[in-house]
Structure formats: C-alpha cells, structure tokens
Coordinates of C-alpha atoms and ligand atoms in Angstrom, one line a residue:
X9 CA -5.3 -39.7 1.9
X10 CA -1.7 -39.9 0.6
X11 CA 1.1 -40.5 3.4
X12 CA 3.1 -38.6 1.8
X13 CA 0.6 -35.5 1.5
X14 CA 0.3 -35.7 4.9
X15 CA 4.3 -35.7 6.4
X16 CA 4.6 -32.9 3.7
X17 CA 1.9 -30.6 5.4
X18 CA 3.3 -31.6 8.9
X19 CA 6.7 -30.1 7.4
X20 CA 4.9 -27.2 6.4
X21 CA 2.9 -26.5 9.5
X22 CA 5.8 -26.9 11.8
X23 CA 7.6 -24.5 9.6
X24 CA 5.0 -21.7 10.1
X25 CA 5.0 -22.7 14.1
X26 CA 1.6 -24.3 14.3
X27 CA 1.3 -27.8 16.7
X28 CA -1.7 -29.4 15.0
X29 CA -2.6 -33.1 15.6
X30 CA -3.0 -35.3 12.4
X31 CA -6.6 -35.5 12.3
X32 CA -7.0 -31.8 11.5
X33 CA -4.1 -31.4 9.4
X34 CA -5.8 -34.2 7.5
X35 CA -8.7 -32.0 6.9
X36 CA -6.7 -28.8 6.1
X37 CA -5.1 -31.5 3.3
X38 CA -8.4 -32.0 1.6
X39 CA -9.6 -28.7 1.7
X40 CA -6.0 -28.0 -0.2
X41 CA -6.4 -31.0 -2.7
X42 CA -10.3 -30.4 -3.5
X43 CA -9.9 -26.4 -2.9
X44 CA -13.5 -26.6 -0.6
X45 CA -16.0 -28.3 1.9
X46 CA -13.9 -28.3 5.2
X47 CA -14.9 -25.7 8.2
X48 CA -12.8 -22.6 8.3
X49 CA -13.8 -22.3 11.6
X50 CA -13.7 -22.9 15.0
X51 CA -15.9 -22.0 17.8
X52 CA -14.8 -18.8 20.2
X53 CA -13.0 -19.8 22.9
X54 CA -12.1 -16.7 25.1
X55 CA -14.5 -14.6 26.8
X56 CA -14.8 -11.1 25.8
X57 CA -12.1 -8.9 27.7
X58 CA -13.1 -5.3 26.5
X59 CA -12.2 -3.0 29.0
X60 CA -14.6 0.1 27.7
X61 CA -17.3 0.7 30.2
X62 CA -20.6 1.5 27.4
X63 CA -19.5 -1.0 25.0
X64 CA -22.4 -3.1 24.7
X65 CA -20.9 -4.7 21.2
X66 CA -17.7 -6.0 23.0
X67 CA -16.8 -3.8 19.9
X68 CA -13.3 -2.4 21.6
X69 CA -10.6 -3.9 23.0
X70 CA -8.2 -1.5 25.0
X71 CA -8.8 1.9 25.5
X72 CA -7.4 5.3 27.4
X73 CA -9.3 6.4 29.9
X74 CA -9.7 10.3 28.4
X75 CA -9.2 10.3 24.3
X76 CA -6.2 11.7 23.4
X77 CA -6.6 14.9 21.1
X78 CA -3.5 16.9 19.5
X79 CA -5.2 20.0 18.5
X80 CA -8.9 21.1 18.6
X81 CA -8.5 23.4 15.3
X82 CA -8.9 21.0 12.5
X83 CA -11.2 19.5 10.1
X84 CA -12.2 16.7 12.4
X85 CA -12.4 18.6 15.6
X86 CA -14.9 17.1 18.2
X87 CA -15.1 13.7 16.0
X88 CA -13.9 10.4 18.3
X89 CA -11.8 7.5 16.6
X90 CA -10.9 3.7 17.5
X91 CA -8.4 1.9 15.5
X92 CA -8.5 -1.5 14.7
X93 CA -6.4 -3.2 17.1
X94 CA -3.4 -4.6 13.7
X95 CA -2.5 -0.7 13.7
X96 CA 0.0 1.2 16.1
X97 CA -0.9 3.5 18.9
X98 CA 1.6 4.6 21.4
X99 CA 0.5 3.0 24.7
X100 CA -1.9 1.0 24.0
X101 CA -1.9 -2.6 23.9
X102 CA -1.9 -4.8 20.4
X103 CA -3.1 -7.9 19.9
X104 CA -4.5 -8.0 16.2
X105 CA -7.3 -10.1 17.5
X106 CA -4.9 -12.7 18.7
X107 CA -4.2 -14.3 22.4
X108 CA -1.0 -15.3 21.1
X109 CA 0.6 -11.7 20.0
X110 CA 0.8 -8.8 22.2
X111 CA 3.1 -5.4 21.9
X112 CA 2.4 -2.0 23.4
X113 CA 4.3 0.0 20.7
X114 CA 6.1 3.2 21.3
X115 CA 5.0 5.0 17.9
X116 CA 1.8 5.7 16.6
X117 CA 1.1 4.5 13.0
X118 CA 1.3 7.9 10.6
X119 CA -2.2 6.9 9.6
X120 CA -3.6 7.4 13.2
X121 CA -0.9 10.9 13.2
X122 CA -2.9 12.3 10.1
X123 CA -6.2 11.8 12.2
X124 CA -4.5 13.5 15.3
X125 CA -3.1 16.6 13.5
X126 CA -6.9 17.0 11.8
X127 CA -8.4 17.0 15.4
X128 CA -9.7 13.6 15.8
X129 CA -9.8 12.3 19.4
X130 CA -8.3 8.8 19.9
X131 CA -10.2 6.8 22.2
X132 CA -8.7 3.4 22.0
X133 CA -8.5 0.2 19.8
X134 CA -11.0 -2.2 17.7
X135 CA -11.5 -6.0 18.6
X136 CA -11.1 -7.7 15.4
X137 CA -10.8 -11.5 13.8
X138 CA -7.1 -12.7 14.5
X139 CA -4.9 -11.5 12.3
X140 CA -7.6 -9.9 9.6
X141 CA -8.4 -13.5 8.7
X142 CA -12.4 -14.2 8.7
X143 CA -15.1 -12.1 7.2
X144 CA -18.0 -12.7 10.2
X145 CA -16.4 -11.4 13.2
X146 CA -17.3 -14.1 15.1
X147 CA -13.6 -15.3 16.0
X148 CA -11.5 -13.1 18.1
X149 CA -9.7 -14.6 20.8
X150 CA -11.1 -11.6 22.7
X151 CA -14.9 -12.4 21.9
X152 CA -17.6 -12.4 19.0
X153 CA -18.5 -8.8 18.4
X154 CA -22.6 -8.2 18.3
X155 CA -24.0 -6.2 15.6
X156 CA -25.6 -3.6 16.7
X157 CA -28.6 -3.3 14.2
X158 CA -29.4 -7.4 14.8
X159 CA -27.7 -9.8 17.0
X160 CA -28.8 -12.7 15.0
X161 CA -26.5 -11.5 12.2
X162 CA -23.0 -11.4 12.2
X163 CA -20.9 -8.1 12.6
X164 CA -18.8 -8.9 9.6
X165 CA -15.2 -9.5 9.8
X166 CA -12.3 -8.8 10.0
X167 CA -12.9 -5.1 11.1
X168 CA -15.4 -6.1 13.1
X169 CA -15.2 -4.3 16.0
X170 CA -14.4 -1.0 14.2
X171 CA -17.7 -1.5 11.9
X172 CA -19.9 -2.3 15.9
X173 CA -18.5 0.6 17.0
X174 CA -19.5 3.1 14.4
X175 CA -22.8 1.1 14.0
X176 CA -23.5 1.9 17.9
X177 CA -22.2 5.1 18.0
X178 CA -19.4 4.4 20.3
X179 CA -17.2 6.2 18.4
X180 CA -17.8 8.6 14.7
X181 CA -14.9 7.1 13.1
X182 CA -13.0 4.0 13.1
X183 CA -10.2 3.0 11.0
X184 CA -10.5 -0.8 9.6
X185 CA -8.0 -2.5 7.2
X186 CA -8.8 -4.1 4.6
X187 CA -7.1 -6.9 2.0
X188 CA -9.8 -8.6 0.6
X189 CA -13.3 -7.3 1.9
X190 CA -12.1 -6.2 5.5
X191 CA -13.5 -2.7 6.0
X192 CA -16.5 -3.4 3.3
X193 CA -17.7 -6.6 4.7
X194 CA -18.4 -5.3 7.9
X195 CA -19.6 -1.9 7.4
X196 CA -22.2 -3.8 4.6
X197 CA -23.4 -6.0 8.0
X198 CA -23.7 -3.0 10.3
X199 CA -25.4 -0.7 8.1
X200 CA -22.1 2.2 8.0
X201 CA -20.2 3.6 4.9
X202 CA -16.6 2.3 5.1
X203 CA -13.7 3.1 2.5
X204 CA -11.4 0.7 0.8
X205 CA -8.5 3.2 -0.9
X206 CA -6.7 2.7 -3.2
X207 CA -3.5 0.7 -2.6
X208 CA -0.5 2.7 -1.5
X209 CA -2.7 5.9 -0.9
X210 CA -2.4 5.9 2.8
X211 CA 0.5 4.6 4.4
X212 CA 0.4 1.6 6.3
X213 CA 3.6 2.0 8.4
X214 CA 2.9 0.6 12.2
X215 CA 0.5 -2.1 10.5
X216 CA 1.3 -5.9 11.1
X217 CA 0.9 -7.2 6.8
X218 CA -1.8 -9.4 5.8
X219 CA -1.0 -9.9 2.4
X220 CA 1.2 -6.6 1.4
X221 CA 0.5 -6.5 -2.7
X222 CA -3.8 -6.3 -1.5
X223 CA -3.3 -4.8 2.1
X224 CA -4.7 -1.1 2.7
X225 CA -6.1 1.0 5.8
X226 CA -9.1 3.1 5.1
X227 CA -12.1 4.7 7.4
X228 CA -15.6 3.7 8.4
X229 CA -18.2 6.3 9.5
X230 CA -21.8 6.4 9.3
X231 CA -21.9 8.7 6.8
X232 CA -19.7 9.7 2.7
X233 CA -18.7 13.0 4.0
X234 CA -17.1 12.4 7.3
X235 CA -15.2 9.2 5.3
X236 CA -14.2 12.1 2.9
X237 CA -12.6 14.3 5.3
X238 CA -10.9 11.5 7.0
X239 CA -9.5 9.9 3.9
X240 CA -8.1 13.2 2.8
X241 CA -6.7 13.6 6.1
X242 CA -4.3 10.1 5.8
X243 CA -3.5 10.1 2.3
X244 CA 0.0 10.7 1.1
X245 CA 3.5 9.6 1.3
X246 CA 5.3 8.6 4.6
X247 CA 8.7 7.7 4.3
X248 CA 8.3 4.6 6.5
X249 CA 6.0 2.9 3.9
X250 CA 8.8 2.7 1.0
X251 CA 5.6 1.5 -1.3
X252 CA 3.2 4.8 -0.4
X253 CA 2.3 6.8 -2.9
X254 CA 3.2 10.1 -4.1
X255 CA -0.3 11.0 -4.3
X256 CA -3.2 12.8 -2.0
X257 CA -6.8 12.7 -2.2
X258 CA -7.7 16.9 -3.2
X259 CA -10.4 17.5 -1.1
X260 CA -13.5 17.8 -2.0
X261 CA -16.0 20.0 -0.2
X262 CA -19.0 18.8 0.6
X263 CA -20.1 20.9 -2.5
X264 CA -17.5 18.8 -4.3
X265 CA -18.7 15.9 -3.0
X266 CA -22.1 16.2 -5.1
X267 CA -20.6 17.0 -8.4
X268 CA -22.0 14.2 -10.4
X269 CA -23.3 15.4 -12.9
X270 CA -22.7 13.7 -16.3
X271 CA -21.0 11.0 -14.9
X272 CA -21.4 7.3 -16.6
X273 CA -21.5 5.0 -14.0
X274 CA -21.4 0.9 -15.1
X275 CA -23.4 -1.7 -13.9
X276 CA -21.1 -5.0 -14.4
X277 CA -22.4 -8.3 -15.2
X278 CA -21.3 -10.9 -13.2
X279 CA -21.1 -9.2 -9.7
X280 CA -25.0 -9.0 -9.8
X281 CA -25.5 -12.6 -11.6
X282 CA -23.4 -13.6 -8.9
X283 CA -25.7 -12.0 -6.4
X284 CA -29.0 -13.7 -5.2
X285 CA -31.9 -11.5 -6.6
X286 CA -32.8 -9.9 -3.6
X287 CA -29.8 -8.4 -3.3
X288 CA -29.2 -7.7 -7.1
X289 CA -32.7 -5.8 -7.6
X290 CA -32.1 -3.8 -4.4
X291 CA -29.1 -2.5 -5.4
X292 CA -30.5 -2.2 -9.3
X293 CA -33.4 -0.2 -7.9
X294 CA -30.9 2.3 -5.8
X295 CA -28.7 2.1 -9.1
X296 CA -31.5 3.7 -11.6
X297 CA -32.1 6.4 -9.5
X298 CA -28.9 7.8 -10.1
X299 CA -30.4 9.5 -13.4
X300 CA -32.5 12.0 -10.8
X301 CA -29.2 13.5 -10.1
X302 CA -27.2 14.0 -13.5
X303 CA -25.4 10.4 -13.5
X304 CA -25.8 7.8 -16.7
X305 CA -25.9 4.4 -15.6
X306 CA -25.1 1.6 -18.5
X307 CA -24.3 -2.1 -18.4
X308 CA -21.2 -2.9 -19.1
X309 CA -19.4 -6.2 -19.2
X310 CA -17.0 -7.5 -16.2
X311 CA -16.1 -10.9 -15.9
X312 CA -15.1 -11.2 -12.4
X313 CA -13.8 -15.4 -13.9
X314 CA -12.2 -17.0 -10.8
X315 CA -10.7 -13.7 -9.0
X316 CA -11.9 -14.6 -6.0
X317 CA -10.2 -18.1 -5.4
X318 CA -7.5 -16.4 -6.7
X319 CA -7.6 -14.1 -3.8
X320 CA -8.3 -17.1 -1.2
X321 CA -4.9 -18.0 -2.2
X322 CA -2.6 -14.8 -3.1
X323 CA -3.9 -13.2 0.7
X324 CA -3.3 -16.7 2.7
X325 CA 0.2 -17.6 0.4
X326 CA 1.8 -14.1 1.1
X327 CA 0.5 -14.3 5.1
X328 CA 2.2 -17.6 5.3
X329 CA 5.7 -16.1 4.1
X330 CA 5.2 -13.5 6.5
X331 CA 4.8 -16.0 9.5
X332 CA 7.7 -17.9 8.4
X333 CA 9.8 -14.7 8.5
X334 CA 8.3 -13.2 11.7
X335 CA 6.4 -10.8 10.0
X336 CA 9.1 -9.1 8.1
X337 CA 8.4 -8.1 4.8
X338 CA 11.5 -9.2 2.2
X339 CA 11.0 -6.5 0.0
X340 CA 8.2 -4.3 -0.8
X341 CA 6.0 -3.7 2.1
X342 CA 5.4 -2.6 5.8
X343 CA 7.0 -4.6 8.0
X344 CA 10.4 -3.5 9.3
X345 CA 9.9 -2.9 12.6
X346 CA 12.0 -4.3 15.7
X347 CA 9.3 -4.8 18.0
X348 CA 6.5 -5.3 15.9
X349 CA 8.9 -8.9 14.5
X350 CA 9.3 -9.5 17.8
X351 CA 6.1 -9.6 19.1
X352 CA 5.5 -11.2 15.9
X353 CA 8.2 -14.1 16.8
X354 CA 6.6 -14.7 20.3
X355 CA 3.4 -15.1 18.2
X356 CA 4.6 -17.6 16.3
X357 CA 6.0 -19.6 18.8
X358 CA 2.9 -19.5 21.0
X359 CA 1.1 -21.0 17.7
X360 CA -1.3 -18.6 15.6
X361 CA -4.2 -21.0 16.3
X362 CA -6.1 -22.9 14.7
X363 CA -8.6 -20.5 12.9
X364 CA -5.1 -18.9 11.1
X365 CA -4.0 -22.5 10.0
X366 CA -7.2 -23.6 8.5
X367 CA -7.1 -20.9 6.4
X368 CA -3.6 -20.4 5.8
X369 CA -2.2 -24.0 5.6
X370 CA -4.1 -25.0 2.2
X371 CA -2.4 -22.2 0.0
X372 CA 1.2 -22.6 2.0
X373 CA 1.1 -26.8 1.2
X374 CA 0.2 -25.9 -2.8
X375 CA 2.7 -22.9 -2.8
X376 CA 5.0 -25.8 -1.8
X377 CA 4.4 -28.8 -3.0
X378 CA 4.0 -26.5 -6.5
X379 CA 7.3 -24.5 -6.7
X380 CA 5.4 -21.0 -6.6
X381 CA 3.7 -22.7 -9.5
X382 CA 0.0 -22.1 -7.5
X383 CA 0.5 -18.6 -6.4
X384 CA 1.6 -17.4 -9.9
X385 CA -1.4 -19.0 -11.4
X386 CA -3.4 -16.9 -8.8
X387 CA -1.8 -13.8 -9.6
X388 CA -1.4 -14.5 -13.3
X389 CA -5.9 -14.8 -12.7
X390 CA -5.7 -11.7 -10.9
X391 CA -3.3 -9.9 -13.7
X392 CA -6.1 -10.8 -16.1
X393 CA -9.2 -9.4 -13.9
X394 CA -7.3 -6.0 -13.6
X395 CA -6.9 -5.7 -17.3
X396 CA -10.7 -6.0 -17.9
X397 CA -11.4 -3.7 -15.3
X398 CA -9.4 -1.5 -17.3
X399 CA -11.0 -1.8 -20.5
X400 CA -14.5 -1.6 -18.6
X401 CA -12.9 1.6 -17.3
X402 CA -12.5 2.9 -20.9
X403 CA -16.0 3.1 -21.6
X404 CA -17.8 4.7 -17.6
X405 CA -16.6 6.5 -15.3
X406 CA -17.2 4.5 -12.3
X407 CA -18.4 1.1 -11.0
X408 CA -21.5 0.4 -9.5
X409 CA -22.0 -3.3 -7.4
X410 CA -23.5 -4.8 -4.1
X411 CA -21.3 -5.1 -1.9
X412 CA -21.8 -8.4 -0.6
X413 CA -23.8 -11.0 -3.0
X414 CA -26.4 -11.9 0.0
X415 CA -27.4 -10.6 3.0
X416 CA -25.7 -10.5 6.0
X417 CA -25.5 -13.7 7.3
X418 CA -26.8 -14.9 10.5
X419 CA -24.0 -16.1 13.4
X420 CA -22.3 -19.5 13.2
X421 CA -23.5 -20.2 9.5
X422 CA -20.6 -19.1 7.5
X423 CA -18.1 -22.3 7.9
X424 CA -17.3 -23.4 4.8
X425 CA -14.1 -22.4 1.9
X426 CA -17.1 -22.3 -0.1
X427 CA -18.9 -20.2 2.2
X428 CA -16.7 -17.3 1.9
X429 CA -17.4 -16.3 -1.7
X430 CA -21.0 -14.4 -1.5
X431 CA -19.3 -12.5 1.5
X432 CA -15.7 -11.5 -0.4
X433 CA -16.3 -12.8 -4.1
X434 CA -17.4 -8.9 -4.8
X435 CA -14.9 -7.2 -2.8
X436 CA -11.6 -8.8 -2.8
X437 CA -11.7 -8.4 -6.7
X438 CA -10.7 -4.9 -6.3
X439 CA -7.8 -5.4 -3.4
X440 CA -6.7 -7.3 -6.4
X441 CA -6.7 -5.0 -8.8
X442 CA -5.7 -1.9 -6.2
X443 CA -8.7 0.4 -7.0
X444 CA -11.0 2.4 -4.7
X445 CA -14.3 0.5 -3.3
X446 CA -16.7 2.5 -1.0
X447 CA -19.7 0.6 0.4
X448 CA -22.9 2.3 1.1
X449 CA -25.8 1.4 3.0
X450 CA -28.6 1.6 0.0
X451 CA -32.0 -0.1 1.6
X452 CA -32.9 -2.8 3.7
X453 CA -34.9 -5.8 3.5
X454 CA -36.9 -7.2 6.2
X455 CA -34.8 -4.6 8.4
X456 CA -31.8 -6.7 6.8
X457 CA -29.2 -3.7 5.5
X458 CA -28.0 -3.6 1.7
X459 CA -25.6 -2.0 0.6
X460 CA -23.9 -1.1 -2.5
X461 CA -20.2 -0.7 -3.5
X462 CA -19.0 2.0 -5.9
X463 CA -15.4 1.7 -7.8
X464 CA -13.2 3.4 -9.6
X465 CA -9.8 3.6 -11.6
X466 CA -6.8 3.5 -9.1
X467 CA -6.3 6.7 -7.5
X468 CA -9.4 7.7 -8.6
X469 CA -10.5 8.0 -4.8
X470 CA -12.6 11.3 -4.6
X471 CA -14.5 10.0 -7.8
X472 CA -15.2 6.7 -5.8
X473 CA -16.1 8.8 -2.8
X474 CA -18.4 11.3 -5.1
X475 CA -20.4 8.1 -6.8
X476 CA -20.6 7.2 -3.1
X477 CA -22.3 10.1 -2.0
X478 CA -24.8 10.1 -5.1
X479 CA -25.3 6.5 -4.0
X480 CA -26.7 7.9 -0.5
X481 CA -27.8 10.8 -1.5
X482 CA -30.8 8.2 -3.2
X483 CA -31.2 6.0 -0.7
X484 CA -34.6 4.7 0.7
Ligands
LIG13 N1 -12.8 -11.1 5.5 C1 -11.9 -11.5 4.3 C2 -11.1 -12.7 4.6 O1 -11.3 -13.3 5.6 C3 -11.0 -10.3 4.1 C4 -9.9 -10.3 5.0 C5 -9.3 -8.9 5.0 O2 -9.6 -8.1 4.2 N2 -8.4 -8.7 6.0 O3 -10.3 -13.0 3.8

C-alpha cells in the first residue's frame, strides 16, 4: 500500500466530509486500485422507525395521518401514493434514507403535483437506501425493508421501500427514482411493474441528485396500465427543472396500450449471455410468446462491453461533486434549492456514513488522482454503448431483456463491487444511454419472481410501456 495513495485519499475524504479511520480508507484504496473484492457494505445499524401503523415491511418512513387528495375527478381518483423519501412533500419529513440529513420542505416536488391534480391520494414517504446508493435494500439508517413475497430475499434497493409497499399493498402507487437500476431492481425483487422514463421526461425539481446526466423519477405499481396513467400524468416540462423536456407521454388508452401488432421486438445478446440460464430461458420462454399477439421477436446484436463499470463510476464521480458542493448542481441539473443545500450541508458535516464512502470514495480518489482522465474514459464507454443501442434501434422496434441477470438475491449476500453487476449490469446500461426501461414480472421460479425489462428509443415511452403490457399480457 503506497503512503502516498493513502494521504491522498485522506485529502479526498475529508474534502467530501467523511471521518474515516485509516484501516478502512485502506480498503476503499484497494477497491479503487484493483476496481473489486472489498465489501460495499456494512451491517444496519438503526432500528426501524416507521411511523405507519400496518406497515409490516417497515416499507414507509413518515406519513400523514389522513392522505392528502387535491381533487377526486381525475384519472387516478381513489388510487393511494408514497413517495420515496429523496423527493419533496410539503410537511413531511426527508431524510433520503439517511440519519445524517433531515428537511421538512415547504414545496411539494411537481412530480408528486402531477399525481395530486390527477386524483392520487398522498399517504406519506418511502424508506429507502441512503442516498439511492445500494441495490438490496438492506441499508437504510431507518431499517432493512422485508420483501413481502419472501423475507429471505432482499427487497431490492435503492427504492426499496416504494417497491415493499406496492408489493404489500400498502399503497397502489409509489414513486421510486432511479439512476442506474433504482426503480427496476426492486420492483424485479418484489414481483411489481416499475418504470424507468426516459431522462428529462418528468421533472425532477424537489429531488436531492444522485448522478444528474443518469438520474430520473418514474412509478411502480403492480400492474402496466396503472404505471401508464401515472407516467402520463408527470411527464412534461416544469420550469424548475432547466434540463426537462419539452415533451409528454400521449396517452394511451388501455386500448392503446395493446396495439402491438407488427411490432419487432429484439432480443440482445449479451444481456442474456450475461444472465445465468435460469433466468435467460425464463425470460426467452415469456419472449417467444409474444408472436401469439402480432409482435416479431428477432436476435439482434448488443454489446453491452464494460457499461456497467462505467456506470459504477459516472453515478459515484458526479455524487461526489455534489457532496463537495452541498448538493448544488454547477450547471445542468436539479439542485438549486436553499433548503434542500442546507440540509444537504448539515449532511455533510454530520458525515454521509460509511456505506456512501465505500461506494463513493473509489471513483472520487481516481477522478482525482487522474485529472478527470477516469470519468471521461467512463463516459467516453458509455458514449459508445448508446451508439450501438442506436444502430440496434435501426433494425426492431423495441428491446426485450431480464431485468436482473439472477434471481433475487437472498439478504446479506450481496457485498462485493463485484457483486453488484448481475443486480445493475442490465439496467444501469440504459440510465446511461437515457432510454425508457419497464420491468415486468414474467414467471417465477421456485416461487422466486422473474421478470423482464422492455426498452426503447429515448422518448419512446408509450412504446416501452405498450411492449410492457404485451410482456404481461403473456405471462405465466
Ligand atoms: N442500486 C443501484 C446502485 O446502487 C442503482 C442506484 C440508483 O439507481 N439510485 O447503484
């Protein structure tokens, strides 16, 4: 171990306000150097402190004691909602997952508006890994959220609570955000349909950023047409998310929702080779049976090459330039808010904890100790994945994976760098290159969901969403 290594992570640790002792920062150095092999995790610490009374999951954190409703005249009238706990609601409290943040905003995030003005009814927020970092669910300073379907298995992370909820039946809608597998990953290990959009399509003012060029919002439900209605009801421009798009998701009738027919839908290579066989064949299986409802499915060539190391480091180099500015964006993204930096500031000076720094420190040190050199060789990786998703686009209409490469994964078994890439290697690909991703529950094995992920072109969100609804439409 180089001295020198060492002092220069210390610098960089300090700079993003986390008190580590040497021994640890030595392993966060290796897992930096070798790029694997050191845990990403720690065990929980705090007891759950959910304060809803039939929330068996610990899958929500604080809530209001009658759901607030705007109007009882739209389309999601008599539907309930929690919000993962990174996302604004007036009076209530937000932690992001984290004992050291805390903020009771004043505004409610225009995502969680949309859902108001439609009808929803807002019952309170999602527990959820700290700061959207960790893909099993089993690290919020506020407890490890159960999965409902099997306890053994983890809930999936980081919108876990919002993926227990739905799961359960707590709630008919949750919103989840997702960056490189959030909202998927989850809803894949509780058995529910959950939405990845594409990026810029809803507004993500009143969020606290992850990593703004991969970050979205996007709903999970338990089933393609309820996700429909609620996607449609958040897309479109705000004015307080500069990057939104000027573009809306046309709704889609259910009717809509099942016009299919002579669609080409690819199977890629390498997110199945990549998949252990169980998983590929399941989803194959679910995949051929597409041609009972009008849709061609075809193989079609995707080299996926290293996109997912490459999103390891984009998501956890941009984080760390958020902590070192207090969670202000410079530049293109969400965060210019007064009281969200200064709750972000407190954070920060509290410490982020030791499950942020093991996975943010490794990126931060090579963004360092490289001149930027690291995180434009990541981005310069992803630049290339988005261009053969393009050309794959040229020849089908839509992508068909699984979601995640294996099956959900039992608690307290997912600790390595290494052994994040069968949960995120098939997801994050696509925060990457900012098109739509639904997941769909397809079968199960040994009572063990599967389920499988449907893509397309950016902006392309209804197709996404119709492929989706073929998907379970053929379901076992
Ligand atoms: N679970 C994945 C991770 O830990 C994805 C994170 C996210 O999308 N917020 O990186």
């Amino acid at each position: 171990m180089s001295g020198s290594g060492l002092a220069e992570m210390r610098t960089q640790a300090e700079r993003l306000g986390f008190d580590l002792p040497n021994s640890i920062l030595e392993e966060i150095l290796e897992t930096a150097t070798d790029g694997e092999a050191s845990p990403t995790a720690t065990a929980p610490t705090a007891e759950g402190v959910g304060h809803a009374s039939d929330d068996d999951e610990n899958a929500l954190l604080a809530v209001f004691d009658d759901p607030r409703v705007r109007t009882d005249a739209g389309p999601l009238s008599g539907k309930t909602l929690a919000v993962k706990d990174n996302i604004a609601v007036a009076d209530l409290e937000m932690t992001c997952g984290s004992a050291a943040y805390s903020v009771v905003p004043s505004f409610t995030a225009p995502a969680v508006e949309r859902l108001l003005e439609a009808g929803i009814a807002v019952v309170g927020k999602a527990n959820m890994e700290p700061f959207a970092m960790g893909p099993t669910g089993e690290f919020s300073d506020f407890g490890h959220v159960t999965n409902p379907l099997d306890p053994d298995r983890v809930a999936g992370g980081s919108s876990s609570g919002s993926a227990a909820a739905v799961a359960a039946g707590t709630v008919d809608v949750a919103l989840g955000t997702d960056t490189g597998g959030s909202v998927r990953i989850p809803s894949a290990c509780c058995g529910i349909v959950g939405v990845k959009p594409s990026h810029r399509l809803v507004p993500r003012y009143g969020f606290v950023d992850f990593a703004p060029s991969l970050d979205t919002i996007g709903p999970m439900t338990r089933d393609v047409s309820t996700a429909a209605s609620a996607l449609a009801a958040m897309a479109g421009p705000d004015p307080r998310d500069p990057t939104s798009a000027d573009r809306s998701l046309e709704f889609e009738t259910l009717d809509e929702l099942e016009d299919v027919d002579g669609l080409t839908v690819g199977i890629p290579d390498t997110p199945f080779e990549r998949a252990s066989s169980e998983v590929a064949d399941a989803v194959r299986t679910i995949s051929d049976r597409l041609s009972t409802l009008g849709i061609k499915a075809v193989p079609v060539e995707l080299d996926l090459g290293d996109t997912e190391a490459a999103y390891l480091n984009i998501g956890a180099a941009e984080f760390s330039w958020l902590v070192s500015g207090n969670g202000v964006t410079r530049g293109q993204g969400t965060g210019y808010n007064e009281a969200l930096r200064q709750a972000f500031e407190s954070a920060r000076e509290a410490g982020l904890g030791e499950h942020v720094a093991r996975r943010i420190l490794p990126p931060a040190f090579l963004d360092m100790t490289s001149g930027g050199a690291s995180y434009a060789a990541a981005r310069e990786e992803g630049l290339a994945f988005a261009a053969r998703l393009a050309a794959a686009f040229e020849s089908v209409d839509a992508l068909v994976t699984p979601t995640l490469r294996v099956l959900p994964p039992e608690i307290e078994t997912v600790t390595t760098r290494a052994d994040l890439l069968p949960i995120l290697g098939n997801t994050a690909p696509f925060n990457i290159a900012g098109t739509p991703a639904v997941t769909v529950p397809v079968t199960s094995i040994d009572d063990v969901p599967v389920s499988a992920q449907a893509i397309a072109p950016r902006f392309e969100d209804g197709r996404a969403l119709r492929v989706a609804r073929a998907l379970e439409r053929v379901t076992d």
